Amino acid sequence: MKFKISEQIATIKPYEAGKPLKEVQREYQIAHVIKLASNENPIGFSPKVYDAVAQNMKDMNRYPEFSNFLLCNKLSKKFHVAPENIVIGNGSDDIIALLAHGFLNPGDEALMPLSSFLMYEISVKTAKGIPVMVPLSDFSTNLEGLVEKISAKTRLIFITNPFNPTGSTITYDEFDEFADKVPEDVIIIVDEAYIEFVRNDAVYNSLKNPLQDPRIVTLRTFSKAYGLAGFRVGYGIMDSEIAQILNRIRQPFNVNTLAQAAAFAAIDDEQFLNKSIQTTHDGLDFLFKELGNLGLLCLPTQSNFLMINLKTDATQVFEEMLKSGVIVRSMKSYGFDTFLRVNTGTKEENVTFIQALKKVLKK
Ligand SMILES: *Cc1c(COP(=O)(O)O)cnc(C)c1O
């Protein structure tokens, strides 16, 4: 290329999204395709969202509410924090990028586990910072390893709890021990995209006691348990001084009108949320049982997905599964050559997945 690209940005590997359903239908000429590759909600979203969206359609000639006022207020009541402690984003991806841009000077470091959600690395590099990766230890976040990498240049530490893609978690005790060793001027970003699915009470939940520590920024999303991935809404809960910076640099209309209305309506529907969580737990229990019967090893998980060790090249199995109309994720690009990641689907989808896997593995 004749144009000189920023050196940091030249090193970014493109984000690999789950293969889109329609693309597989087209490529393989299969009418019925199921997707269990992007940790999406298989049962949709709250019916209340339809009404909220319909009512807001008439205002779509206007710019969205600039301050995300109604949604901020609702979240503020839900978590007992002030609206000044909340930043709403176009997905939590948006807030990840804002944190990187707000707090990294060129050459500053952001620590994260190796094989983390790719948006951390992409955002840090885009902000001209340096991502410092710490390998997992037994498929879990190596908190001690992160502490060891802290330097005078460290500004941000990214933690995902539960961790995507392995499903591992961090307990309260582990988190406290870690946080004690982090300097006062380093921001600890705790990405809790899957926290609603956690069944183990010992797992750290930063919003049980929010804002106790000004270094902690909690990220949450409506994309998973609430099923609103296509709307793009996520939020962060944080010290008001950090929130002020993010609100200063975000796009003024980063969350569109329909997305704000959808999220606002979705929060109220606890019945749907519970159904979504129950469907996930039932799905996990079913998959663990069936995969166990096939003699396949799975990593324990507290999220809506699990990693399966096939003990054979996962990308080959992934390709074969595609031909059967089942989209899952090969974990090869994350360095787990023999692992598939699959999220829980509906009852029928889970059965279809097991059948397709049996066929491909000739079990
Ligand atoms: C899915 C996911 C998110 C959510 O991203 P959105 O931009 O809110 O859709 C955030 N972090 C992790 C680790 C995820 O897997």
mmCIF file of C-alpha atoms and ligand atoms in Angstrom:
data_model
loop_
_atom_site.group_PDB
_atom_site.id
_atom_site.type_symbol
_atom_site.label_atom_id
_atom_site.label_comp_id
_atom_site.label_asym_id
_atom_site.label_seq_id
_atom_site.Cartn_x
_atom_site.Cartn_y
_atom_site.Cartn_z
ATOM 1 C CA MET A 1 0.000 0.000 0.000
ATOM 2 C CA LYS A 2 1.325 3.461 -0.837
ATOM 3 C CA PHE A 3 -0.155 4.968 2.336
ATOM 4 C CA LYS A 4 1.791 4.599 5.564
ATOM 5 C CA ILE A 5 -0.345 2.834 8.130
ATOM 6 C CA SER A 6 0.268 3.453 11.841
ATOM 7 C CA GLU A 7 2.875 0.886 12.963
ATOM 8 C CA GLN A 8 0.865 -0.303 15.949
ATOM 9 C CA ILE A 9 -2.230 -0.748 13.838
ATOM 10 C CA ALA A 10 -0.334 -2.745 11.218
ATOM 11 C CA THR A 11 0.166 -5.458 13.867
ATOM 12 C CA ILE A 12 -3.570 -5.890 14.551
ATOM 13 C CA LYS A 13 -5.019 -9.221 13.499
ATOM 14 C CA PRO A 14 -8.552 -8.716 12.178
ATOM 15 C CA TYR A 15 -11.361 -9.657 14.578
ATOM 16 C CA GLU A 16 -12.663 -13.121 13.814
ATOM 17 C CA ALA A 17 -16.413 -13.163 14.265
ATOM 18 C CA GLY A 18 -18.453 -16.343 14.395
ATOM 19 C CA LYS A 19 -19.465 -17.435 10.902
ATOM 20 C CA PRO A 20 -22.799 -15.800 10.015
ATOM 21 C CA LEU A 21 -25.791 -18.130 9.653
ATOM 22 C CA LYS A 22 -26.870 -16.799 6.260
ATOM 23 C CA GLU A 23 -23.384 -17.233 4.840
ATOM 24 C CA VAL A 24 -23.368 -20.934 5.756
ATOM 25 C CA GLN A 25 -26.854 -21.370 4.283
ATOM 26 C CA ARG A 26 -25.609 -19.851 1.023
ATOM 27 C CA GLU A 27 -22.227 -21.567 0.849
ATOM 28 C CA TYR A 28 -23.391 -25.048 1.741
ATOM 29 C CA GLN A 29 -26.920 -24.797 0.332
ATOM 30 C CA ILE A 30 -28.449 -25.937 3.609
ATOM 31 C CA ALA A 31 -31.796 -24.469 4.645
ATOM 32 C CA HIS A 32 -31.584 -25.278 8.339
ATOM 33 C CA VAL A 33 -28.434 -23.982 9.968
ATOM 34 C CA ILE A 34 -27.875 -23.465 13.688
ATOM 35 C CA LYS A 35 -25.297 -21.140 15.181
ATOM 36 C CA LEU A 36 -23.697 -21.910 18.522
ATOM 37 C CA ALA A 37 -20.561 -19.892 17.864
ATOM 38 C CA SER A 38 -20.964 -16.370 19.259
ATOM 39 C CA ASN A 39 -22.404 -16.991 22.734
ATOM 40 C CA GLU A 40 -25.667 -15.407 21.634
ATOM 41 C CA ASN A 41 -28.994 -15.953 23.360
ATOM 42 C CA PRO A 42 -30.819 -18.860 21.665
ATOM 43 C CA ILE A 43 -34.290 -17.905 22.946
ATOM 44 C CA GLY A 44 -34.302 -14.339 21.672
ATOM 45 C CA PHE A 45 -35.171 -11.443 23.970
ATOM 46 C CA SER A 46 -37.964 -10.089 26.122
ATOM 47 C CA PRO A 47 -41.295 -9.525 24.291
ATOM 48 C CA LYS A 48 -41.407 -6.125 26.039
ATOM 49 C CA VAL A 49 -38.604 -5.050 23.703
ATOM 50 C CA TYR A 50 -40.906 -5.224 20.651
ATOM 51 C CA ASP A 51 -43.328 -2.684 22.132
ATOM 52 C CA ALA A 52 -40.568 -0.384 23.301
ATOM 53 C CA VAL A 53 -38.952 -0.402 19.877
ATOM 54 C CA ALA A 54 -42.275 0.108 18.066
ATOM 55 C CA GLN A 55 -43.130 3.090 20.276
ATOM 56 C CA ASN A 56 -39.785 4.713 19.592
ATOM 57 C CA MET A 57 -39.887 4.284 15.826
ATOM 58 C CA LYS A 58 -41.821 7.527 15.384
ATOM 59 C CA ASP A 59 -38.885 9.465 16.856
ATOM 60 C CA MET A 60 -36.283 8.020 14.542
ATOM 61 C CA ASN A 61 -36.004 11.277 12.572
ATOM 62 C CA ARG A 62 -34.475 12.791 15.744
ATOM 63 C CA TYR A 63 -31.041 12.244 17.237
ATOM 64 C CA PRO A 64 -31.001 9.878 20.194
ATOM 65 C CA GLU A 65 -31.113 11.066 23.793
ATOM 66 C CA PHE A 66 -27.586 12.404 24.289
ATOM 67 C CA SER A 67 -27.064 11.415 27.919
ATOM 68 C CA ASN A 68 -28.786 8.009 27.758
ATOM 69 C CA PHE A 69 -30.820 9.528 30.586
ATOM 70 C CA LEU A 70 -33.584 6.961 31.125
ATOM 71 C CA LEU A 71 -31.316 3.949 30.812
ATOM 72 C CA CYS A 72 -28.698 5.472 33.130
ATOM 73 C CA ASN A 73 -31.345 6.185 35.721
ATOM 74 C CA LYS A 74 -32.744 2.713 35.545
ATOM 75 C CA LEU A 75 -29.296 1.135 35.920
ATOM 76 C CA SER A 76 -28.512 3.529 38.721
ATOM 77 C CA LYS A 77 -31.515 2.245 40.686
ATOM 78 C CA LYS A 78 -30.762 -1.385 39.875
ATOM 79 C CA PHE A 79 -27.188 -1.241 41.151
ATOM 80 C CA HIS A 80 -27.518 1.517 43.793
ATOM 81 C CA VAL A 81 -24.967 3.778 42.188
ATOM 82 C CA ALA A 82 -25.320 7.366 40.907
ATOM 83 C CA PRO A 83 -25.971 8.035 37.208
ATOM 84 C CA GLU A 84 -22.556 9.770 37.268
ATOM 85 C CA ASN A 85 -20.994 6.355 37.822
ATOM 86 C CA ILE A 86 -22.446 4.890 34.621
ATOM 87 C CA VAL A 87 -21.283 5.024 31.021
ATOM 88 C CA ILE A 88 -23.451 3.480 28.309
ATOM 89 C CA GLY A 89 -21.800 2.192 25.172
ATOM 90 C CA ASN A 90 -22.560 0.886 21.704
ATOM 91 C CA GLY A 91 -21.918 -2.565 23.148
ATOM 92 C CA SER A 92 -19.338 -2.987 25.874
ATOM 93 C CA ASP A 93 -16.843 -3.069 22.979
ATOM 94 C CA ASP A 94 -17.369 0.686 22.806
ATOM 95 C CA ILE A 95 -16.431 1.163 26.468
ATOM 96 C CA ILE A 96 -13.336 -1.023 26.093
ATOM 97 C CA ALA A 97 -12.167 1.311 23.317
ATOM 98 C CA LEU A 98 -13.008 4.432 25.349
ATOM 99 C CA LEU A 99 -10.953 3.165 28.293
ATOM 100 C CA ALA A 100 -7.970 2.502 26.047
ATOM 101 C CA HIS A 101 -8.220 5.924 24.400
ATOM 102 C CA GLY A 102 -8.861 7.754 27.639
ATOM 103 C CA PHE A 103 -6.059 6.271 29.691
ATOM 104 C CA LEU A 104 -3.197 5.184 27.435
ATOM 105 C CA ASN A 105 -0.418 7.417 26.177
ATOM 106 C CA PRO A 106 1.678 6.021 23.319
ATOM 107 C CA GLY A 107 3.840 3.245 24.765
ATOM 108 C CA ASP A 108 1.757 2.749 27.910
ATOM 109 C CA GLU A 109 0.954 -0.838 28.785
ATOM 110 C CA ALA A 110 -2.306 -2.680 29.267
ATOM 111 C CA LEU A 111 -2.082 -6.145 30.816
ATOM 112 C CA MET A 112 -4.440 -8.947 29.849
ATOM 113 C CA PRO A 113 -4.533 -12.751 29.819
ATOM 114 C CA LEU A 114 -3.295 -14.339 26.602
ATOM 115 C CA SER A 115 -6.250 -15.622 24.489
ATOM 116 C CA SER A 116 -8.550 -12.925 25.889
ATOM 117 C CA PHE A 117 -11.486 -11.384 24.052
ATOM 118 C CA LEU A 118 -9.805 -9.864 20.992
ATOM 119 C CA MET A 119 -11.288 -6.390 21.435
ATOM 120 C CA TYR A 120 -8.918 -5.662 24.348
ATOM 121 C CA GLU A 121 -5.847 -6.061 22.162
ATOM 122 C CA ILE A 122 -7.412 -4.264 19.198
ATOM 123 C CA SER A 123 -8.499 -1.288 21.320
ATOM 124 C CA VAL A 124 -5.178 -0.986 23.132
ATOM 125 C CA LYS A 125 -3.214 -1.020 19.899
ATOM 126 C CA THR A 126 -5.616 1.427 18.255
ATOM 127 C CA ALA A 127 -4.964 3.779 21.163
ATOM 128 C CA LYS A 128 -1.184 3.334 20.516
ATOM 129 C CA GLY A 129 -0.734 1.426 23.755
ATOM 130 C CA ILE A 130 1.098 -1.853 24.206
ATOM 131 C CA PRO A 131 -0.825 -4.983 25.129
ATOM 132 C CA VAL A 132 1.119 -7.223 27.508
ATOM 133 C CA MET A 133 -0.223 -10.778 27.456
ATOM 134 C CA VAL A 134 0.087 -13.216 30.326
ATOM 135 C CA PRO A 135 -0.445 -16.898 29.478
ATOM 136 C CA LEU A 136 -3.318 -18.679 31.224
ATOM 137 C CA SER A 137 -2.504 -21.117 33.937
ATOM 138 C CA ASP A 138 -4.516 -24.337 33.656
ATOM 139 C CA PHE A 139 -7.033 -22.540 31.367
ATOM 140 C CA SER A 140 -7.622 -19.850 34.018
ATOM 141 C CA THR A 141 -6.534 -16.229 34.448
ATOM 142 C CA ASN A 142 -3.061 -16.164 35.974
ATOM 143 C CA LEU A 143 -3.541 -13.318 38.451
ATOM 144 C CA GLU A 144 -0.064 -13.685 39.954
ATOM 145 C CA GLY A 145 1.396 -13.627 36.448
ATOM 146 C CA LEU A 146 -0.460 -10.371 35.762
ATOM 147 C CA VAL A 147 0.920 -8.820 38.956
ATOM 148 C CA GLU A 148 4.447 -9.835 37.945
ATOM 149 C CA LYS A 149 4.087 -7.943 34.659
ATOM 150 C CA ILE A 150 3.068 -4.657 36.284
ATOM 151 C CA SER A 151 5.585 -1.938 35.400
ATOM 152 C CA ALA A 152 5.809 1.838 35.684
ATOM 153 C CA LYS A 153 4.096 1.957 32.287
ATOM 154 C CA THR A 154 1.059 -0.132 33.291
ATOM 155 C CA ARG A 155 -2.181 1.863 33.128
ATOM 156 C CA LEU A 156 -4.887 -0.768 32.596
ATOM 157 C CA ILE A 157 -5.421 -4.419 33.491
ATOM 158 C CA PHE A 158 -8.157 -6.370 31.701
ATOM 159 C CA ILE A 159 -9.804 -9.259 33.533
ATOM 160 C CA THR A 160 -12.742 -11.296 32.216
ATOM 161 C CA ASN A 161 -14.875 -13.074 34.771
ATOM 162 C CA PRO A 162 -16.118 -15.624 33.718
ATOM 163 C CA PHE A 163 -13.325 -15.882 31.159
ATOM 164 C CA ASN A 164 -14.127 -16.125 27.458
ATOM 165 C CA PRO A 165 -13.258 -18.618 25.905
ATOM 166 C CA THR A 166 -12.450 -21.096 28.695
ATOM 167 C CA GLY A 167 -15.346 -20.370 31.089
ATOM 168 C CA SER A 168 -13.029 -20.195 34.111
ATOM 169 C CA THR A 169 -13.722 -17.823 36.996
ATOM 170 C CA ILE A 170 -12.072 -15.788 39.737
ATOM 171 C CA THR A 171 -13.284 -16.042 43.351
ATOM 172 C CA TYR A 172 -13.696 -13.151 45.801
ATOM 173 C CA ASP A 173 -10.603 -14.267 47.712
ATOM 174 C CA GLU A 174 -8.505 -14.539 44.567
ATOM 175 C CA PHE A 175 -9.638 -11.133 43.363
ATOM 176 C CA ASP A 176 -8.958 -9.418 46.696
ATOM 177 C CA GLU A 177 -5.495 -10.916 46.938
ATOM 178 C CA PHE A 178 -4.773 -9.718 43.390
ATOM 179 C CA ALA A 179 -6.194 -6.208 43.854
ATOM 180 C CA ASP A 180 -4.058 -5.710 46.980
ATOM 181 C CA LYS A 181 -0.955 -6.030 44.802
ATOM 182 C CA VAL A 182 -2.073 -3.614 42.062
ATOM 183 C CA PRO A 183 -0.796 -0.017 42.340
ATOM 184 C CA GLU A 184 -3.299 2.715 43.176
ATOM 185 C CA ASP A 185 -3.055 4.417 39.800
ATOM 186 C CA VAL A 186 -3.796 1.337 37.686
ATOM 187 C CA ILE A 187 -7.356 0.765 36.451
ATOM 188 C CA ILE A 188 -8.642 -2.792 36.837
ATOM 189 C CA ILE A 189 -11.255 -3.498 34.162
ATOM 190 C CA VAL A 190 -13.498 -6.390 35.169
ATOM 191 C CA ASP A 191 -15.475 -7.578 32.145
ATOM 192 C CA GLU A 192 -18.544 -9.410 33.431
ATOM 193 C CA ALA A 193 -20.253 -10.129 30.103
ATOM 194 C CA TYR A 194 -21.326 -13.589 31.334
ATOM 195 C CA ILE A 195 -21.827 -12.923 35.053
ATOM 196 C CA GLU A 196 -25.597 -13.588 34.921
ATOM 197 C CA PHE A 197 -24.926 -17.272 34.155
ATOM 198 C CA VAL A 198 -22.684 -17.914 37.175
ATOM 199 C CA ARG A 199 -23.988 -20.611 39.537
ATOM 200 C CA ASN A 200 -21.141 -20.644 42.051
ATOM 201 C CA ASP A 201 -21.561 -18.061 44.861
ATOM 202 C CA ALA A 202 -17.818 -17.930 45.490
ATOM 203 C CA VAL A 203 -17.297 -16.299 42.079
ATOM 204 C CA TYR A 204 -16.402 -12.612 42.315
ATOM 205 C CA ASN A 205 -19.185 -10.239 41.287
ATOM 206 C CA SER A 206 -17.967 -6.650 41.342
ATOM 207 C CA LEU A 207 -21.452 -5.131 41.540
ATOM 208 C CA LYS A 208 -22.479 -6.950 44.742
ATOM 209 C CA ASN A 209 -20.671 -4.119 46.466
ATOM 210 C CA PRO A 210 -20.094 -1.500 43.762
ATOM 211 C CA LEU A 211 -17.611 1.392 43.848
ATOM 212 C CA GLN A 212 -15.768 0.142 46.924
ATOM 213 C CA ASP A 213 -12.520 0.544 45.041
ATOM 214 C CA PRO A 214 -12.063 3.496 42.636
ATOM 215 C CA ARG A 215 -9.675 1.446 40.469
ATOM 216 C CA ILE A 216 -12.345 -1.052 39.460
ATOM 217 C CA VAL A 217 -14.326 -0.525 36.258
ATOM 218 C CA THR A 218 -17.091 -3.090 35.744
ATOM 219 C CA LEU A 219 -18.220 -3.874 32.203
ATOM 220 C CA ARG A 220 -21.620 -5.423 31.569
ATOM 221 C CA THR A 221 -23.584 -6.070 28.388
ATOM 222 C CA PHE A 222 -27.117 -6.616 27.119
ATOM 223 C CA SER A 223 -25.746 -8.873 24.369
ATOM 224 C CA LYS A 224 -25.726 -12.195 26.208
ATOM 225 C CA ALA A 225 -28.236 -12.981 28.994
ATOM 226 C CA TYR A 226 -30.637 -10.269 27.747
ATOM 227 C CA GLY A 227 -30.339 -11.372 24.120
ATOM 228 C CA LEU A 228 -29.902 -7.899 22.609
ATOM 229 C CA ALA A 229 -26.614 -8.478 20.732
ATOM 230 C CA GLY A 230 -27.950 -6.927 17.518
ATOM 231 C CA PHE A 231 -28.968 -3.704 19.276
ATOM 232 C CA ARG A 232 -25.463 -3.057 20.642
ATOM 233 C CA VAL A 233 -25.774 -1.853 24.224
ATOM 234 C CA GLY A 234 -23.321 -2.332 27.053
ATOM 235 C CA TYR A 235 -22.404 -0.292 30.103
ATOM 236 C CA GLY A 236 -19.663 0.368 32.544
ATOM 237 C CA ILE A 237 -19.951 1.169 36.250
ATOM 238 C CA MET A 238 -17.010 3.102 37.612
ATOM 239 C CA ASP A 239 -15.636 5.954 39.642
ATOM 240 C CA SER A 240 -17.273 9.196 38.516
ATOM 241 C CA GLU A 241 -13.925 10.741 37.537
ATOM 242 C CA ILE A 242 -13.248 7.882 35.131
ATOM 243 C CA ALA A 243 -16.825 8.049 33.838
ATOM 244 C CA GLN A 244 -16.411 11.753 33.165
ATOM 245 C CA ILE A 245 -13.412 11.096 30.928
ATOM 246 C CA LEU A 246 -15.203 8.387 28.960
ATOM 247 C CA ASN A 247 -18.296 10.544 28.534
ATOM 248 C CA ARG A 248 -16.106 13.402 27.326
ATOM 249 C CA ILE A 249 -14.561 11.342 24.515
ATOM 250 C CA ARG A 250 -17.422 9.092 23.474
ATOM 251 C CA GLN A 251 -19.437 9.853 20.377
ATOM 252 C CA PRO A 252 -22.320 12.054 21.522
ATOM 253 C CA PHE A 253 -24.903 9.676 20.072
ATOM 254 C CA ASN A 254 -23.086 6.387 20.592
ATOM 255 C CA VAL A 255 -26.192 4.444 21.591
ATOM 256 C CA ASN A 256 -29.072 4.687 19.133
ATOM 257 C CA THR A 257 -32.654 5.423 20.162
ATOM 258 C CA LEU A 258 -33.981 1.909 19.586
ATOM 259 C CA ALA A 259 -31.089 0.352 21.481
ATOM 260 C CA GLN A 260 -31.665 2.634 24.477
ATOM 261 C CA ALA A 261 -35.371 1.778 24.479
ATOM 262 C CA ALA A 262 -34.732 -1.948 24.033
ATOM 263 C CA ALA A 263 -32.305 -2.111 26.945
ATOM 264 C CA PHE A 264 -34.592 -0.014 29.145
ATOM 265 C CA ALA A 265 -37.479 -2.415 28.536
ATOM 266 C CA ALA A 266 -35.328 -5.535 28.861
ATOM 267 C CA ILE A 267 -34.103 -4.681 32.383
ATOM 268 C CA ASP A 268 -37.675 -4.830 33.696
ATOM 269 C CA ASP A 269 -38.382 -8.309 32.399
ATOM 270 C CA GLU A 270 -36.863 -10.478 35.092
ATOM 271 C CA GLN A 271 -39.047 -13.348 33.993
ATOM 272 C CA PHE A 272 -37.341 -13.434 30.608
ATOM 273 C CA LEU A 273 -33.904 -13.083 32.191
ATOM 274 C CA ASN A 274 -34.586 -16.032 34.488
ATOM 275 C CA LYS A 275 -35.863 -18.118 31.590
ATOM 276 C CA SER A 276 -32.757 -17.278 29.622
ATOM 277 C CA ILE A 277 -30.501 -18.283 32.527
ATOM 278 C CA GLN A 278 -32.480 -21.488 33.152
ATOM 279 C CA THR A 279 -32.308 -22.448 29.461
ATOM 280 C CA THR A 280 -28.548 -21.960 29.618
ATOM 281 C CA HIS A 281 -28.133 -24.092 32.734
ATOM 282 C CA ASP A 282 -30.340 -26.853 31.341
ATOM 283 C CA GLY A 283 -28.350 -26.721 28.097
ATOM 284 C CA LEU A 284 -25.015 -26.958 29.896
ATOM 285 C CA ASP A 285 -26.189 -29.896 32.014
ATOM 286 C CA PHE A 286 -27.420 -31.695 28.898
ATOM 287 C CA LEU A 287 -24.238 -31.029 26.912
ATOM 288 C CA PHE A 288 -21.939 -32.095 29.761
ATOM 289 C CA LYS A 289 -23.863 -35.347 30.154
ATOM 290 C CA GLU A 290 -23.905 -36.140 26.423
ATOM 291 C CA LEU A 291 -20.293 -35.150 25.828
ATOM 292 C CA GLY A 292 -19.258 -37.174 28.860
ATOM 293 C CA ASN A 293 -21.063 -40.178 27.381
ATOM 294 C CA LEU A 294 -18.997 -39.683 24.223
ATOM 295 C CA GLY A 295 -15.855 -39.783 26.337
ATOM 296 C CA LEU A 296 -14.998 -36.151 25.509
ATOM 297 C CA LEU A 297 -13.350 -33.896 28.055
ATOM 298 C CA CYS A 298 -14.921 -30.488 28.688
ATOM 299 C CA LEU A 299 -13.574 -27.608 30.740
ATOM 300 C CA PRO A 300 -15.774 -26.613 33.682
ATOM 301 C CA THR A 301 -17.677 -23.413 32.894
ATOM 302 C CA GLN A 302 -19.755 -20.753 34.643
ATOM 303 C CA SER A 303 -20.843 -19.060 31.410
ATOM 304 C CA ASN A 304 -23.175 -19.897 28.514
ATOM 305 C CA PHE A 305 -20.498 -21.755 26.519
ATOM 306 C CA LEU A 306 -18.045 -24.555 27.039
ATOM 307 C CA MET A 307 -14.773 -25.754 25.575
ATOM 308 C CA ILE A 308 -14.486 -29.364 24.426
ATOM 309 C CA ASN A 309 -11.202 -31.164 23.954
ATOM 310 C CA LEU A 310 -11.572 -33.318 20.837
ATOM 311 C CA LYS A 311 -7.980 -34.575 21.015
ATOM 312 C CA THR A 312 -7.864 -34.033 17.265
ATOM 313 C CA ASP A 313 -7.565 -30.989 14.984
ATOM 314 C CA ALA A 314 -10.491 -28.769 15.975
ATOM 315 C CA THR A 315 -10.554 -26.788 12.737
ATOM 316 C CA GLN A 316 -11.180 -29.938 10.720
ATOM 317 C CA VAL A 317 -14.069 -30.886 12.966
ATOM 318 C CA PHE A 318 -15.365 -27.318 12.763
ATOM 319 C CA GLU A 319 -15.374 -27.515 8.941
ATOM 320 C CA GLU A 320 -17.149 -30.865 8.962
ATOM 321 C CA MET A 321 -19.742 -29.557 11.407
ATOM 322 C CA LEU A 322 -20.421 -26.635 9.039
ATOM 323 C CA LYS A 323 -21.359 -29.096 6.304
ATOM 324 C CA SER A 324 -23.963 -30.512 8.692
ATOM 325 C CA GLY A 325 -25.314 -27.001 9.253
ATOM 326 C CA VAL A 326 -23.918 -26.522 12.743
ATOM 327 C CA ILE A 327 -21.722 -23.466 13.363
ATOM 328 C CA VAL A 328 -19.387 -23.695 16.346
ATOM 329 C CA ARG A 329 -15.961 -22.153 16.991
ATOM 330 C CA SER A 330 -12.564 -23.753 16.518
ATOM 331 C CA MET A 331 -10.220 -22.524 19.241
ATOM 332 C CA LYS A 332 -7.109 -23.025 17.123
ATOM 333 C CA SER A 333 -6.550 -19.297 16.624
ATOM 334 C CA TYR A 334 -6.578 -18.915 20.426
ATOM 335 C CA GLY A 335 -3.821 -21.516 20.715
ATOM 336 C CA PHE A 336 -6.097 -24.382 21.743
ATOM 337 C CA ASP A 337 -5.601 -26.545 18.660
ATOM 338 C CA THR A 338 -7.810 -29.453 19.711
ATOM 339 C CA PHE A 339 -10.649 -27.488 21.321
ATOM 340 C CA LEU A 340 -14.068 -26.425 20.084
ATOM 341 C CA ARG A 341 -16.089 -23.750 21.828
ATOM 342 C CA VAL A 342 -19.847 -24.142 21.691
ATOM 343 C CA ASN A 343 -22.526 -22.076 23.374
ATOM 344 C CA THR A 344 -25.753 -23.546 24.656
ATOM 345 C CA GLY A 345 -28.684 -23.425 22.249
ATOM 346 C CA THR A 346 -32.335 -24.338 22.585
ATOM 347 C CA LYS A 347 -33.102 -27.927 23.583
ATOM 348 C CA GLU A 348 -33.497 -28.885 19.919
ATOM 349 C CA GLU A 349 -30.298 -27.113 18.893
ATOM 350 C CA ASN A 350 -28.322 -28.875 21.618
ATOM 351 C CA VAL A 351 -29.610 -32.248 20.396
ATOM 352 C CA THR A 352 -28.756 -31.350 16.782
ATOM 353 C CA PHE A 353 -25.271 -30.324 17.846
ATOM 354 C CA ILE A 354 -24.624 -33.619 19.659
ATOM 355 C CA GLN A 355 -25.943 -35.599 16.678
ATOM 356 C CA ALA A 356 -23.738 -33.710 14.241
ATOM 357 C CA LEU A 357 -20.697 -34.103 16.475
ATOM 358 C CA LYS A 358 -21.301 -37.853 16.798
ATOM 359 C CA LYS A 359 -21.511 -38.120 13.029
ATOM 360 C CA VAL A 360 -18.351 -36.128 12.411
ATOM 361 C CA LEU A 361 -16.341 -37.954 15.078
ATOM 362 C CA LYS A 362 -17.838 -41.293 13.951
ATOM 363 C CA LYS A 363 -18.882 -42.115 17.514
HETATM 364 C C1 LIG B 1 -19.626 -10.923 24.186
HETATM 365 C C2 LIG B 1 -18.599 -10.259 25.014
HETATM 366 C C3 LIG B 1 -18.703 -8.911 25.321
HETATM 367 C C4 LIG B 1 -19.910 -8.115 24.897
HETATM 368 O O1 LIG B 1 -19.653 -7.302 23.864
HETATM 369 P P1 LIG B 1 -20.775 -6.287 23.372
HETATM 370 O O2 LIG B 1 -19.958 -5.289 22.640
HETATM 371 O O3 LIG B 1 -21.446 -5.707 24.581
HETATM 372 O O4 LIG B 1 -21.717 -7.044 22.518
HETATM 373 C C5 LIG B 1 -17.735 -8.312 26.100
HETATM 374 N N1 LIG B 1 -16.704 -9.033 26.574
HETATM 375 C C6 LIG B 1 -16.589 -10.334 26.330
HETATM 376 C C7 LIG B 1 -15.454 -11.095 26.917
HETATM 377 C C8 LIG B 1 -17.516 -10.982 25.525
HETATM 378 O O5 LIG B 1 -17.367 -12.275 25.257
#
